[in-house]
Amino acid sequence: MIKSTTKKMYKIAYLVLFIMLTSCTSSFSSSEKEIIYHSPDSPARVLQITNKNDSLILRAPSKNIKNVKKNKDIEPLVKKLYLTMLEEGGIGIAAPQIGINKNIFLFTRLDKEENSVEVAINPKIISHSSEIICFHNDGCLSVPDKYGNSGRFSWIEVEYTDQNKQKVTHKFLGGSRSEDYTGIIFQHEYDHLQGKLYIDKPCVSK
Ligand SMILES: [Zn+2]
């Protein structure tokens, strides 16, 4: 009787330790890892809103990535997203667009001279303008053959972890296409993480 109780306790302790270890090192599911590690030097397939199964993933809210500093799956995921964005000619891409419902996206820094592509992990919009502007001709890699206007904040203040695993707080502006519209790209990609698309925010320009 004592022996079997001790055995049971060991089993439970082992199970708890196993769960702790696996949840610390990664929060990506096995099917998400399959996407990340499949042909590491090739782009992924971009999910389309016109496909029923793809649409379920695109419309689902994403979850935060756990233990960002130690998570070894982030770097290969960023590479996969980058290759896919380049292949498709986009200026931003979010993880759900390649089938991964996690809070991470790439966005082009139009506010920087070199227009670098940067990473936002577990981003949050902490403050924004009260004014909504109508951004012309928004487009999305997951909405084929369509362009349309979207209602956006004219500025946002955001918090996220960058590619160097550093916490960043920044204010991005969003104007028209002829100006710096990094803030619009950020809002577009951020919306993907909530399961929203630009077609949900139509607006009529004045
Ligand atoms: Zn999009």
Coordinates of N, CA, C and O in Angstrom, one line a residue, residues 49 55-63 92-97 100-107 120 122-125 128 132-133 135 138-140 142-143 148-153 156 158 182-203:
I49 N -8.3 33.7 -47.0 CA -9.6 33.9 -46.4 C -10.7 33.2 -47.2 O -11.8 32.8 -46.7
S55 N -9.5 30.0 -43.2 CA -10.3 31.1 -42.6 C -10.5 30.9 -41.1 O -10.5 31.8 -40.3
L56 N -10.6 29.6 -40.7 CA -10.8 29.3 -39.3 C -9.6 29.8 -38.5 O -9.7 30.3 -37.4
I57 N -8.4 29.6 -39.0 CA -7.1 30.0 -38.4 C -7.0 31.5 -38.4 O -6.6 32.1 -37.4
L58 N -7.3 32.1 -39.6 CA -7.1 33.5 -39.7 C -8.1 34.3 -38.8 O -7.8 35.4 -38.4
R59 N -9.2 33.7 -38.5 CA -10.2 34.3 -37.7 C -10.1 34.0 -36.2 O -10.9 34.5 -35.4
A60 N -9.1 33.2 -35.8 CA -9.0 32.8 -34.4 C -8.0 33.8 -33.7 O -7.0 34.2 -34.3
P61 N -8.3 34.2 -32.5 CA -7.4 35.1 -31.8 C -6.1 34.3 -31.4 O -6.2 33.1 -31.1
S62 N -5.0 34.9 -31.5 CA -3.7 34.3 -31.2 C -3.3 34.4 -29.8 O -3.8 35.3 -29.1
K63 N -2.3 33.6 -29.4 CA -1.9 33.6 -28.0 C -0.5 34.2 -27.8 O 0.3 34.1 -28.8
G92 N 4.5 43.5 -44.5 CA 4.2 43.0 -43.2 C 3.6 41.6 -43.3 O 3.0 41.3 -44.3
I93 N 3.8 40.8 -42.2 CA 3.2 39.5 -42.2 C 3.0 39.0 -40.8 O 3.9 39.3 -39.9
A94 N 1.9 38.4 -40.5 CA 1.6 38.0 -39.1 C 1.6 36.4 -39.1 O 1.2 35.8 -40.1
A95 N 2.0 35.9 -37.9 CA 2.1 34.4 -37.8 C 0.9 33.6 -38.2 O 1.0 32.6 -38.9
P96 N -0.4 34.1 -37.8 CA -1.6 33.4 -38.3 C -1.7 33.2 -39.8 O -2.3 32.2 -40.2
Q97 N -1.0 34.1 -40.5 CA -1.1 34.0 -42.0 C -0.4 32.8 -42.5 O -0.6 32.4 -43.7
I100 N 0.0 29.8 -37.8 CA 0.5 29.8 -36.4 C -0.2 30.9 -35.6 O 0.1 32.1 -35.8
N101 N -1.1 30.4 -34.7 CA -1.9 31.4 -33.9 C -1.1 31.9 -32.7 O -1.5 31.6 -31.5
K102 N 0.0 32.6 -33.0 CA 0.8 33.1 -31.9 C 1.0 34.6 -32.1 O 1.1 35.0 -33.3
N103 N 1.2 35.4 -31.1 CA 1.3 36.8 -31.2 C 2.7 37.3 -31.6 O 3.6 37.6 -30.8
I104 N 2.9 37.2 -32.9 CA 4.2 37.7 -33.5 C 4.0 38.1 -34.9 O 3.2 37.4 -35.6
F105 N 4.6 39.2 -35.3 CA 4.5 39.6 -36.7 C 5.8 40.4 -37.1 O 6.6 40.8 -36.3
L106 N 5.9 40.5 -38.5 CA 7.0 41.4 -39.0 C 6.4 42.6 -39.6 O 5.3 42.5 -40.1
F107 N 7.1 43.7 -39.5 CA 6.5 44.9 -40.1 C 7.7 45.8 -40.6 O 8.8 45.8 -40.1
A120 N 7.8 42.1 -34.1 CA 7.1 42.4 -32.8 C 6.6 41.2 -32.2 O 5.8 40.4 -32.8
N122 N 4.6 39.5 -28.9 CA 3.6 39.8 -27.9 C 3.3 41.3 -27.9 O 3.4 41.9 -26.8
P123 N 2.9 41.9 -29.0 CA 2.7 43.4 -29.0 C 1.4 43.8 -28.4 O 0.4 43.0 -28.3
K124 N 1.4 45.0 -27.9 CA 0.2 45.6 -27.3 C 0.1 47.1 -27.8 O 1.1 47.8 -27.8
I125 N -1.1 47.5 -28.1 CA -1.3 48.9 -28.4 C -1.8 49.5 -27.0 O -2.8 49.2 -26.5
H128 N -3.7 55.3 -28.2 CA -3.9 55.6 -29.6 C -4.7 56.9 -29.8 O -5.3 57.4 -28.8
I132 N -9.9 58.8 -36.1 CA -9.8 57.7 -37.0 C -9.6 58.3 -38.4 O -10.4 59.1 -38.8
I133 N -8.6 57.8 -39.1 CA -8.4 58.3 -40.5 C -8.7 57.1 -41.5 O -8.7 55.9 -41.1
F135 N -7.6 55.0 -44.4 CA -6.4 54.7 -45.2 C -6.8 54.1 -46.5 O -7.6 53.1 -46.5
D138 N -5.9 49.6 -48.7 CA -5.2 48.6 -47.9 C -5.3 47.3 -48.6 O -6.2 47.1 -49.5
G139 N -4.4 46.4 -48.4 CA -4.4 45.1 -49.0 C -3.8 44.1 -48.1 O -3.1 44.4 -47.1
C140 N -4.0 42.8 -48.4 CA -3.6 41.8 -47.5 C -3.2 40.5 -48.3 O -4.0 40.1 -49.2
S142 N -3.6 37.6 -47.4 CA -4.5 36.6 -47.1 C -5.9 36.9 -47.7 O -6.8 36.1 -47.6
V143 N -6.1 38.1 -48.4 CA -7.3 38.4 -49.0 C -7.0 38.6 -50.5 O -6.5 39.7 -50.9
G148 N -9.0 47.8 -50.5 CA -10.1 48.6 -50.0 C -9.6 49.5 -48.9 O -8.5 49.4 -48.3
N149 N -10.4 50.5 -48.6 CA -10.1 51.5 -47.5 C -10.3 50.9 -46.1 O -11.2 50.1 -46.0
S150 N -9.5 51.3 -45.2 CA -9.7 50.8 -43.8 C -9.5 52.0 -42.8 O -8.7 52.8 -43.0
G151 N -10.4 52.0 -41.8 CA -10.3 53.0 -40.8 C -9.2 52.7 -39.8 O -9.2 51.6 -39.2
R152 N -8.3 53.6 -39.6 CA -7.2 53.4 -38.7 C -6.9 54.6 -37.8 O -7.3 55.7 -38.1
F153 N -6.2 54.3 -36.6 CA -5.8 55.4 -35.8 C -4.7 56.2 -36.5 O -3.9 55.6 -37.1
I156 N -0.4 55.5 -32.8 CA -0.5 54.5 -31.8 C 0.8 54.5 -31.0 O 1.9 54.8 -31.5
V158 N 2.9 51.8 -28.8 CA 2.9 50.3 -28.6 C 4.0 49.8 -27.7 O 5.0 50.5 -27.5
T182 N 4.0 53.7 -41.0 CA 4.4 52.5 -40.2 C 3.3 52.1 -39.2 O 3.0 50.9 -39.0
G183 N 2.6 53.1 -38.7 CA 1.6 52.9 -37.7 C 0.4 52.1 -38.3 O -0.3 51.4 -37.6
I184 N 0.2 52.3 -39.6 CA -0.9 51.6 -40.3 C -0.6 50.1 -40.4 O -1.4 49.2 -40.2
I185 N 0.7 49.9 -40.9 CA 1.2 48.5 -41.1 C 1.1 47.8 -39.7 O 0.6 46.7 -39.6
F186 N 1.5 48.5 -38.6 CA 1.5 47.9 -37.3 C 0.1 47.5 -36.9 O -0.2 46.4 -36.5
Q187 N -0.9 48.4 -37.2 CA -2.3 48.1 -36.8 C -2.9 47.0 -37.7 O -3.6 46.2 -37.2
H188 N -2.5 47.0 -38.9 CA -3.0 45.9 -39.8 C -2.5 44.5 -39.3 O -3.3 43.6 -39.2
E189 N -1.2 44.4 -39.0 CA -0.6 43.2 -38.5 C -1.1 42.8 -37.1 O -1.4 41.7 -36.8
Y190 N -1.3 43.8 -36.3 CA -1.8 43.6 -34.9 C -3.2 43.0 -35.0 O -3.6 42.1 -34.2
D191 N -4.0 43.6 -35.9 CA -5.4 43.0 -36.1 C -5.4 41.6 -36.4 O -6.3 40.8 -36.0
H192 N -4.4 41.1 -37.2 CA -4.3 39.7 -37.6 C -4.3 38.8 -36.3 O -4.8 37.7 -36.3
L193 N -3.6 39.3 -35.3 CA -3.4 38.6 -34.1 C -4.7 38.5 -33.3 O -4.9 37.6 -32.4
Q194 N -5.7 39.4 -33.6 CA -7.0 39.3 -32.9 C -8.0 38.6 -33.8 O -9.2 38.6 -33.5
G195 N -7.5 38.1 -35.0 CA -8.5 37.4 -35.9 C -9.2 38.4 -36.8 O -10.3 38.1 -37.3
K196 N -8.7 39.6 -36.9 CA -9.4 40.7 -37.7 C -8.7 41.0 -38.9 O -7.4 40.9 -39.0
L197 N -9.4 41.4 -40.0 CA -8.8 41.7 -41.3 C -9.2 43.1 -41.6 O -10.2 43.7 -41.1
Y198 N -8.5 43.7 -42.6 CA -8.8 45.1 -43.0 C -10.2 45.2 -43.5 O -10.9 46.3 -43.4
I199 N -10.7 44.2 -44.1 CA -12.1 44.2 -44.7 C -13.2 44.4 -43.6 O -14.3 44.7 -43.9
D200 N -12.8 44.2 -42.3 CA -13.7 44.4 -41.2 C -13.9 45.9 -40.8 O -14.7 46.2 -40.0
K201 N -13.0 46.7 -41.4 CA -13.0 48.1 -41.0 C -13.1 49.1 -42.2 O -12.3 49.9 -42.4
P202 N -14.1 48.8 -43.0 CA -14.3 49.7 -44.2 C -14.5 51.2 -43.8 O -15.1 51.4 -42.7
C203 N -14.1 52.1 -44.6 CA -14.4 53.5 -44.4 C -14.6 54.2 -45.7 O -14.1 53.7 -46.7

